[in-house]
Amino acid sequence: MDYNKLAVGDRLRQKRTLIGLTQDEMADKIGRSPKYYADIERGSCGMSVETLLGISKTLDMSLDYII
């Protein structure tokens, strides 16, 4: 099993734009800085379980689909 950060970022970006949120709005909803959230979408960093759970809830995406 492999964790592809670029693919994760692409899935998050697609869903976020589909529901009409900006990166800044998304970062605010999950309690993280806009730069950190942008780094996640770019695939340049991973995320904590807490961040993953916040993203999953906000974007209404299952954890297994995100990862």
N, CA, C and O atoms as a CHARMM CRD file, in Angstrom:
* protein
*
  268
    1    1 MET  N      0.84900  -1.17100   0.00000 PROA 1      0.00000
    2    1 MET  CA     0.00000   0.00000   0.00000 PROA 1      0.00000
    3    1 MET  C      0.89900   1.24100   0.00000 PROA 1      0.00000
    4    1 MET  O      1.95000   1.26300   0.64100 PROA 1      0.00000
    5    2 ASP  N      0.46600   2.26300  -0.72800 PROA 2      0.00000
    6    2 ASP  CA     1.27700   3.45400  -0.89500 PROA 2      0.00000
    7    2 ASP  C      0.44700   4.69600  -0.60800 PROA 2      0.00000
    8    2 ASP  O     -0.73800   4.74400  -0.93700 PROA 2      0.00000
    9    3 TYR  N      1.06500   5.70000   0.00400 PROA 3      0.00000
   10    3 TYR  CA     0.40200   6.96900   0.29600 PROA 3      0.00000
   11    3 TYR  C      0.92900   8.00200  -0.69200 PROA 3      0.00000
   12    3 TYR  O      2.06000   8.47100  -0.55900 PROA 3      0.00000
   13    4 ASN  N      0.12100   8.35500  -1.67100 PROA 4      0.00000
   14    4 ASN  CA     0.51000   9.29200  -2.71300 PROA 4      0.00000
   15    4 ASN  C     -0.02800  10.68000  -2.35900 PROA 4      0.00000
   16    4 ASN  O     -1.21000  10.96500  -2.54900 PROA 4      0.00000
   17    5 LYS  N      0.85200  11.53700  -1.84300 PROA 5      0.00000
   18    5 LYS  CA     0.43600  12.87200  -1.39600 PROA 5      0.00000
   19    5 LYS  C     -0.10500  13.72600  -2.53600 PROA 5      0.00000
   20    5 LYS  O     -1.02400  14.51900  -2.33400 PROA 5      0.00000
   21    6 LEU  N      0.45700  13.57100  -3.72900 PROA 6      0.00000
   22    6 LEU  CA    -0.02500  14.34900  -4.87600 PROA 6      0.00000
   23    6 LEU  C     -1.45700  13.96700  -5.23800 PROA 6      0.00000
   24    6 LEU  O     -2.28100  14.83500  -5.52800 PROA 6      0.00000
   25    7 ALA  N     -1.75100  12.67400  -5.22100 PROA 7      0.00000
   26    7 ALA  CA    -3.11000  12.20900  -5.53700 PROA 7      0.00000
   27    7 ALA  C     -4.09300  12.65900  -4.45500 PROA 7      0.00000
   28    7 ALA  O     -5.22300  13.04100  -4.75900 PROA 7      0.00000
   29    8 VAL  N     -3.66500  12.61400  -3.20800 PROA 8      0.00000
   30    8 VAL  CA    -4.51700  13.08300  -2.10500 PROA 8      0.00000
   31    8 VAL  C     -4.85100  14.55600  -2.31900 PROA 8      0.00000
   32    8 VAL  O     -6.01200  14.95500  -2.23000 PROA 8      0.00000
   33    9 GLY  N     -3.83000  15.35700  -2.60100 PROA 9      0.00000
   34    9 GLY  CA    -4.03800  16.78400  -2.83200 PROA 9      0.00000
   35    9 GLY  C     -4.98700  17.05500  -3.98600 PROA 9      0.00000
   36    9 GLY  O     -5.82800  17.95100  -3.90400 PROA 9      0.00000
   37   10 ASP  N     -4.85600  16.28900  -5.06000 PROA 10     0.00000
   38   10 ASP  CA    -5.75200  16.45300  -6.21000 PROA 10     0.00000
   39   10 ASP  C     -7.19700  16.14400  -5.83100 PROA 10     0.00000
   40   10 ASP  O     -8.10900  16.87600  -6.21800 PROA 10     0.00000
   41   11 ARG  N     -7.41300  15.06000  -5.07500 PROA 11     0.00000
   42   11 ARG  CA    -8.78300  14.71400  -4.67500 PROA 11     0.00000
   43   11 ARG  C     -9.38100  15.79800  -3.78400 PROA 11     0.00000
   44   11 ARG  O    -10.55400  16.14500  -3.92500 PROA 11     0.00000
   45   12 LEU  N     -8.57700  16.33100  -2.86800 PROA 12     0.00000
   46   12 LEU  CA    -9.06700  17.38800  -1.97800 PROA 12     0.00000
   47   12 LEU  C     -9.39800  18.65300  -2.76200 PROA 12     0.00000
   48   12 LEU  O    -10.44000  19.27000  -2.53800 PROA 12     0.00000
   49   13 ARG  N     -8.51700  19.04000  -3.67800 PROA 13     0.00000
   50   13 ARG  CA    -8.73900  20.24800  -4.47600 PROA 13     0.00000
   51   13 ARG  C    -10.01100  20.12600  -5.31500 PROA 13     0.00000
   52   13 ARG  O    -10.80700  21.06200  -5.38900 PROA 13     0.00000
   53   14 GLN  N    -10.19200  18.97600  -5.93800 PROA 14     0.00000
   54   14 GLN  CA   -11.38000  18.77500  -6.77500 PROA 14     0.00000
   55   14 GLN  C    -12.66000  18.91400  -5.95800 PROA 14     0.00000
   56   14 GLN  O    -13.59700  19.59100  -6.38100 PROA 14     0.00000
   57   15 LYS  N    -12.70300  18.28000  -4.79700 PROA 15     0.00000
   58   15 LYS  CA   -13.91900  18.33200  -3.98300 PROA 15     0.00000
   59   15 LYS  C    -14.13900  19.72900  -3.41200 PROA 15     0.00000
   60   15 LYS  O    -15.26800  20.21700  -3.38000 PROA 15     0.00000
   61   16 ARG  N    -13.05500  20.37700  -2.95700 PROA 16     0.00000
   62   16 ARG  CA   -13.17300  21.72200  -2.39100 PROA 16     0.00000
   63   16 ARG  C    -13.72600  22.69700  -3.42300 PROA 16     0.00000
   64   16 ARG  O    -14.61500  23.48900  -3.11100 PROA 16     0.00000
   65   17 THR  N    -13.20900  22.64700  -4.64400 PROA 17     0.00000
   66   17 THR  CA   -13.69600  23.55700  -5.67600 PROA 17     0.00000
   67   17 THR  C    -15.12000  23.20400  -6.09700 PROA 17     0.00000
   68   17 THR  O    -15.91000  24.08500  -6.43500 PROA 17     0.00000
   69   18 LEU  N    -15.44000  21.91900  -6.07700 PROA 18     0.00000
   70   18 LEU  CA   -16.79300  21.48600  -6.42100 PROA 18     0.00000
   71   18 LEU  C    -17.83500  22.08900  -5.47500 PROA 18     0.00000
   72   18 LEU  O    -18.92400  22.47100  -5.90300 PROA 18     0.00000
   73   19 ILE  N    -17.49100  22.17000  -4.19100 PROA 19     0.00000
   74   19 ILE  CA   -18.45900  22.71900  -3.23100 PROA 19     0.00000
   75   19 ILE  C    -18.30200  24.23100  -3.04200 PROA 19     0.00000
   76   19 ILE  O    -19.01800  24.83900  -2.24700 PROA 19     0.00000
   77   20 GLY  N    -17.35600  24.83400  -3.78000 PROA 20     0.00000
   78   20 GLY  CA   -17.24800  26.29100  -3.81200 PROA 20     0.00000
   79   20 GLY  C    -16.49000  26.93700  -2.67300 PROA 20     0.00000
   80   20 GLY  O    -16.77200  28.08300  -2.32200 PROA 20     0.00000
   81   21 LEU  N    -15.53200  26.23100  -2.08400 PROA 21     0.00000
   82   21 LEU  CA   -14.72300  26.81600  -1.02000 PROA 21     0.00000
   83   21 LEU  C    -13.36700  27.23800  -1.55700 PROA 21     0.00000
   84   21 LEU  O    -12.80400  26.57300  -2.42600 PROA 21     0.00000
   85   22 THR  N    -12.84500  28.33900  -1.04500 PROA 22     0.00000
   86   22 THR  CA   -11.47300  28.73000  -1.34700 PROA 22     0.00000
   87   22 THR  C    -10.53700  27.98100  -0.39800 PROA 22     0.00000
   88   22 THR  O    -10.98400  27.38600   0.58300 PROA 22     0.00000
   89   23 GLN  N     -9.25600  28.01400  -0.69100 PROA 23     0.00000
   90   23 GLN  CA    -8.29700  27.39100   0.21500 PROA 23     0.00000
   91   23 GLN  C     -8.32200  28.08400   1.57700 PROA 23     0.00000
   92   23 GLN  O     -8.22000  27.42200   2.61000 PROA 23     0.00000
   93   24 ASP  N     -8.45700  29.40500   1.58600 PROA 24     0.00000
   94   24 ASP  CA    -8.51600  30.13800   2.85200 PROA 24     0.00000
   95   24 ASP  C     -9.73600  29.73400   3.67600 PROA 24     0.00000
   96   24 ASP  O     -9.63000  29.54100   4.88700 PROA 24     0.00000
   97   25 GLU  N    -10.88200  29.60700   3.03100 PROA 25     0.00000
   98   25 GLU  CA   -12.09400  29.18500   3.73800 PROA 25     0.00000
   99   25 GLU  C    -11.94000  27.76900   4.28900 PROA 25     0.00000
  100   25 GLU  O    -12.34400  27.48400   5.41600 PROA 25     0.00000
  101   26 MET  N    -11.36200  26.90100   3.49500 PROA 26     0.00000
  102   26 MET  CA   -11.15200  25.52200   3.92400 PROA 26     0.00000
  103   26 MET  C    -10.22400  25.47300   5.12500 PROA 26     0.00000
  104   26 MET  O    -10.50300  24.77700   6.10200 PROA 26     0.00000
  105   27 ALA  N     -9.13000  26.20500   5.05800 PROA 27     0.00000
  106   27 ALA  CA    -8.17700  26.24500   6.17100 PROA 27     0.00000
  107   27 ALA  C     -8.86000  26.74000   7.44100 PROA 27     0.00000
  108   27 ALA  O     -8.62600  26.20000   8.52200 PROA 27     0.00000
  109   28 ASP  N     -9.69200  27.75100   7.31700 PROA 28     0.00000
  110   28 ASP  CA   -10.41500  28.28900   8.46900 PROA 28     0.00000
  111   28 ASP  C    -11.36200  27.24800   9.07100 PROA 28     0.00000
  112   28 ASP  O    -11.45600  27.11800  10.29200 PROA 28     0.00000
  113   29 LYS  N    -12.05200  26.52000   8.21900 PROA 29     0.00000
  114   29 LYS  CA   -13.01200  25.51000   8.69300 PROA 29     0.00000
  115   29 LYS  C    -12.33600  24.36400   9.44900 PROA 29     0.00000
  116   29 LYS  O    -12.93300  23.77900  10.35300 PROA 29     0.00000
  117   30 ILE  N    -11.09200  24.04200   9.08200 PROA 30     0.00000
  118   30 ILE  CA   -10.40500  22.93200   9.75800 PROA 30     0.00000
  119   30 ILE  C     -9.41800  23.43300  10.82100 PROA 30     0.00000
  120   30 ILE  O     -8.72900  22.63500  11.45600 PROA 30     0.00000
  121   31 GLY  N     -9.35400  24.74500  11.01000 PROA 31     0.00000
  122   31 GLY  CA    -8.50700  25.30500  12.05500 PROA 31     0.00000
  123   31 GLY  C     -7.01800  25.23000  11.76700 PROA 31     0.00000
  124   31 GLY  O     -6.21500  25.06200  12.68500 PROA 31     0.00000
  125   32 ARG  N     -6.64600  25.35000  10.51500 PROA 32     0.00000
  126   32 ARG  CA    -5.24100  25.31000  10.11300 PROA 32     0.00000
  127   32 ARG  C     -4.91400  26.56400   9.30900 PROA 32     0.00000
  128   32 ARG  O     -5.81700  27.27000   8.85900 PROA 32     0.00000
  129   33 SER  N     -3.63900  26.83900   9.13100 PROA 33     0.00000
  130   33 SER  CA    -3.24100  28.02400   8.37400 PROA 33     0.00000
  131   33 SER  C     -3.48100  27.78200   6.87500 PROA 33     0.00000
  132   33 SER  O     -3.39700  26.64800   6.40300 PROA 33     0.00000
  133   34 PRO  N     -3.77600  28.84500   6.14600 PROA 34     0.00000
  134   34 PRO  CA    -3.97800  28.69700   4.69900 PROA 34     0.00000
  135   34 PRO  C     -2.75500  28.11600   3.98900 PROA 34     0.00000
  136   34 PRO  O     -2.90200  27.32000   3.06200 PROA 34     0.00000
  137   35 LYS  N     -1.55200  28.50600   4.41300 PROA 35     0.00000
  138   35 LYS  CA    -0.34900  27.97700   3.77200 PROA 35     0.00000
  139   35 LYS  C     -0.23000  26.47300   3.99600 PROA 35     0.00000
  140   35 LYS  O      0.12000  25.73600   3.07400 PROA 35     0.00000
  141   36 TYR  N     -0.51300  26.02000   5.19200 PROA 36     0.00000
  142   36 TYR  CA    -0.43000  24.59100   5.49100 PROA 36     0.00000
  143   36 TYR  C     -1.44500  23.81900   4.64400 PROA 36     0.00000
  144   36 TYR  O     -1.11600  22.77900   4.07300 PROA 36     0.00000
  145   37 TYR  N     -2.67600  24.32800   4.56500 PROA 37     0.00000
  146   37 TYR  CA    -3.67500  23.63100   3.75500 PROA 37     0.00000
  147   37 TYR  C     -3.26700  23.62400   2.27900 PROA 37     0.00000
  148   37 TYR  O     -3.43700  22.61400   1.59600 PROA 37     0.00000
  149   38 ALA  N     -2.73600  24.72900   1.79000 PROA 38     0.00000
  150   38 ALA  CA    -2.28000  24.78800   0.39700 PROA 38     0.00000
  151   38 ALA  C     -1.16000  23.77400   0.15700 PROA 38     0.00000
  152   38 ALA  O     -1.10600  23.14800  -0.90200 PROA 38     0.00000
  153   39 ASP  N     -0.27100  23.61100   1.13300 PROA 39     0.00000
  154   39 ASP  CA     0.80600  22.62200   1.01700 PROA 39     0.00000
  155   39 ASP  C      0.24600  21.20600   0.93100 PROA 39     0.00000
  156   39 ASP  O      0.77500  20.37500   0.19300 PROA 39     0.00000
  157   40 ILE  N     -0.81100  20.92700   1.67400 PROA 40     0.00000
  158   40 ILE  CA    -1.45600  19.61400   1.61300 PROA 40     0.00000
  159   40 ILE  C     -1.99600  19.37600   0.20200 PROA 40     0.00000
  160   40 ILE  O     -1.78000  18.31100  -0.37700 PROA 40     0.00000
  161   41 GLU  N     -2.69700  20.36500  -0.34700 PROA 41     0.00000
  162   41 GLU  CA    -3.25300  20.20900  -1.69200 PROA 41     0.00000
  163   41 GLU  C     -2.16600  20.07000  -2.75500 PROA 41     0.00000
  164   41 GLU  O     -2.35500  19.36400  -3.74600 PROA 41     0.00000
  165   42 ARG  N     -1.04400  20.73000  -2.55800 PROA 42     0.00000
  166   42 ARG  CA     0.07000  20.61100  -3.51100 PROA 42     0.00000
  167   42 ARG  C      0.79400  19.28000  -3.37800 PROA 42     0.00000
  168   42 ARG  O      1.56000  18.89000  -4.26000 PROA 42     0.00000
  169   43 GLY  N      0.54900  18.58700  -2.27300 PROA 43     0.00000
  170   43 GLY  CA     1.21700  17.31400  -2.04100 PROA 43     0.00000
  171   43 GLY  C      2.62000  17.46000  -1.50000 PROA 43     0.00000
  172   43 GLY  O      3.41300  16.52000  -1.55500 PROA 43     0.00000
  173   44 SER  N      2.93200  18.63200  -0.97700 PROA 44     0.00000
  174   44 SER  CA     4.28600  18.84800  -0.46400 PROA 44     0.00000
  175   44 SER  C      4.43500  18.49200   1.00700 PROA 44     0.00000
  176   44 SER  O      5.54000  18.52800   1.54800 PROA 44     0.00000
  177   45 CYS  N      3.32600  18.14900   1.65600 PROA 45     0.00000
  178   45 CYS  CA     3.41300  17.70700   3.04900 PROA 45     0.00000
  179   45 CYS  C      2.25900  16.75700   3.35200 PROA 45     0.00000
  180   45 CYS  O      1.24700  16.72800   2.65200 PROA 45     0.00000
  181   46 GLY  N      2.44200  16.00000   4.39600 PROA 46     0.00000
  182   46 GLY  CA     1.38400  15.11500   4.87300 PROA 46     0.00000
  183   46 GLY  C      0.51700  15.85900   5.87300 PROA 46     0.00000
  184   46 GLY  O      0.56900  17.08600   5.96200 PROA 46     0.00000
  185   47 MET  N     -0.28100  15.11000   6.62500 PROA 47     0.00000
  186   47 MET  CA    -1.14200  15.75900   7.61200 PROA 47     0.00000
  187   47 MET  C     -1.34800  14.84800   8.80600 PROA 47     0.00000
  188   47 MET  O     -1.18700  13.63100   8.72000 PROA 47     0.00000
  189   48 SER  N     -1.70600  15.46000   9.91500 PROA 48     0.00000
  190   48 SER  CA    -1.98500  14.69300  11.12300 PROA 48     0.00000
  191   48 SER  C     -3.34700  14.02300  11.00200 PROA 48     0.00000
  192   48 SER  O     -4.13900  14.34900  10.11800 PROA 48     0.00000
  193   49 VAL  N     -3.60200  13.09900  11.89000 PROA 49     0.00000
  194   49 VAL  CA    -4.90600  12.43000  11.91900 PROA 49     0.00000
  195   49 VAL  C     -6.00000  13.45400  12.19200 PROA 49     0.00000
  196   49 VAL  O     -7.07400  13.39100  11.59200 PROA 49     0.00000
  197   50 GLU  N     -5.73700  14.39500  13.09000 PROA 50     0.00000
  198   50 GLU  CA    -6.73300  15.41800  13.41300 PROA 50     0.00000
  199   50 GLU  C     -7.08400  16.25600  12.18900 PROA 50     0.00000
  200   50 GLU  O     -8.25200  16.55600  11.94500 PROA 50     0.00000
  201   51 THR  N     -6.05900  16.63200  11.42300 PROA 51     0.00000
  202   51 THR  CA    -6.29500  17.41000  10.20500 PROA 51     0.00000
  203   51 THR  C     -7.06200  16.57900   9.18800 PROA 51     0.00000
  204   51 THR  O     -7.99300  17.07100   8.55200 PROA 51     0.00000
  205   52 LEU  N     -6.67400  15.33400   9.03800 PROA 52     0.00000
  206   52 LEU  CA    -7.35700  14.43100   8.11000 PROA 52     0.00000
  207   52 LEU  C     -8.83200  14.29000   8.47600 PROA 52     0.00000
  208   52 LEU  O     -9.69500  14.31400   7.59900 PROA 52     0.00000
  209   53 LEU  N     -9.12000  14.14500   9.76500 PROA 53     0.00000
  210   53 LEU  CA   -10.51400  14.03000  10.20500 PROA 53     0.00000
  211   53 LEU  C    -11.30100  15.30900   9.92700 PROA 53     0.00000
  212   53 LEU  O    -12.45500  15.24800   9.50200 PROA 53     0.00000
  213   54 GLY  N    -10.68300  16.46900  10.16500 PROA 54     0.00000
  214   54 GLY  CA   -11.34700  17.73900   9.88900 PROA 54     0.00000
  215   54 GLY  C    -11.65200  17.92400   8.41100 PROA 54     0.00000
  216   54 GLY  O    -12.72700  18.40300   8.04900 PROA 54     0.00000
  217   55 ILE  N    -10.71800  17.54700   7.56700 PROA 55     0.00000
  218   55 ILE  CA   -10.91800  17.63700   6.12100 PROA 55     0.00000
  219   55 ILE  C    -12.02400  16.68300   5.69400 PROA 55     0.00000
  220   55 ILE  O    -12.90100  17.05000   4.91200 PROA 55     0.00000
  221   56 SER  N    -11.98200  15.47300   6.20200 PROA 56     0.00000
  222   56 SER  CA   -12.98900  14.46600   5.85700 PROA 56     0.00000
  223   56 SER  C    -14.39700  14.95700   6.19600 PROA 56     0.00000
  224   56 SER  O    -15.32100  14.82400   5.39300 PROA 56     0.00000
  225   57 LYS  N    -14.54700  15.52000   7.38200 PROA 57     0.00000
  226   57 LYS  CA   -15.86200  16.01300   7.81400 PROA 57     0.00000
  227   57 LYS  C    -16.30200  17.22200   6.98000 PROA 57     0.00000
  228   57 LYS  O    -17.44900  17.29100   6.53900 PROA 57     0.00000
  229   58 THR  N    -15.40100  18.15700   6.77100 PROA 58     0.00000
  230   58 THR  CA   -15.74300  19.38300   6.04400 PROA 58     0.00000
  231   58 THR  C    -16.11000  19.11400   4.59400 PROA 58     0.00000
  232   58 THR  O    -17.05000  19.70700   4.06400 PROA 58     0.00000
  233   59 LEU  N    -15.36300  18.21400   3.95000 PROA 59     0.00000
  234   59 LEU  CA   -15.60500  17.92500   2.53400 PROA 59     0.00000
  235   59 LEU  C    -16.55400  16.74200   2.33900 PROA 59     0.00000
  236   59 LEU  O    -16.86800  16.38700   1.20300 PROA 59     0.00000
  237   60 ASP  N    -17.01100  16.13400   3.42100 PROA 60     0.00000
  238   60 ASP  CA   -17.89700  14.98600   3.37000 PROA 60     0.00000
  239   60 ASP  C    -17.30400  13.88800   2.47600 PROA 60     0.00000
  240   60 ASP  O    -17.94400  13.39800   1.54500 PROA 60     0.00000
  241   61 MET  N    -16.05700  13.52400   2.79600 PROA 61     0.00000
  242   61 MET  CA   -15.32700  12.49200   2.05900 PROA 61     0.00000
  243   61 MET  C    -14.89500  11.41800   3.05200 PROA 61     0.00000
  244   61 MET  O    -14.53500  11.72400   4.18900 PROA 61     0.00000
  245   62 SER  N    -14.93200  10.17900   2.62600 PROA 62     0.00000
  246   62 SER  CA   -14.48900   9.10000   3.50400 PROA 62     0.00000
  247   62 SER  C    -12.95700   9.13200   3.62400 PROA 62     0.00000
  248   62 SER  O    -12.25300   9.56200   2.71100 PROA 62     0.00000
  249   63 LEU  N    -12.47500   8.67100   4.76300 PROA 63     0.00000
  250   63 LEU  CA   -11.03700   8.64300   4.99200 PROA 63     0.00000
  251   63 LEU  C    -10.31500   7.76200   3.98200 PROA 63     0.00000
  252   63 LEU  O     -9.24200   8.11300   3.49200 PROA 63     0.00000
  253   64 ASP  N    -10.91200   6.61600   3.67600 PROA 64     0.00000
  254   64 ASP  CA   -10.24000   5.71300   2.72800 PROA 64     0.00000
  255   64 ASP  C    -10.16500   6.32500   1.33600 PROA 64     0.00000
  256   64 ASP  O     -9.18800   6.08800   0.62500 PROA 64     0.00000
  257   65 TYR  N    -11.15900   7.10300   0.92400 PROA 65     0.00000
  258   65 TYR  CA   -11.10200   7.74000  -0.39100 PROA 65     0.00000
  259   65 TYR  C    -10.03100   8.83900  -0.40700 PROA 65     0.00000
  260   65 TYR  O     -9.31100   8.99500  -1.39300 PROA 65     0.00000
  261   66 ILE  N     -9.93500   9.58300   0.67000 PROA 66     0.00000
  262   66 ILE  CA    -8.92400  10.64600   0.73800 PROA 66     0.00000
  263   66 ILE  C     -7.52900  10.04800   0.59400 PROA 66     0.00000
  264   66 ILE  O     -6.71100  10.52100  -0.19600 PROA 66     0.00000
  265   67 ILE  N     -7.27800   9.01200   1.36500 PROA 67     0.00000
  266   67 ILE  CA    -5.93300   8.41100   1.36500 PROA 67     0.00000
  267   67 ILE  C     -5.75900   7.51500   0.15800 PROA 67     0.00000
  268   67 ILE  O     -4.69700   6.91900  -0.02100 PROA 67     0.00000
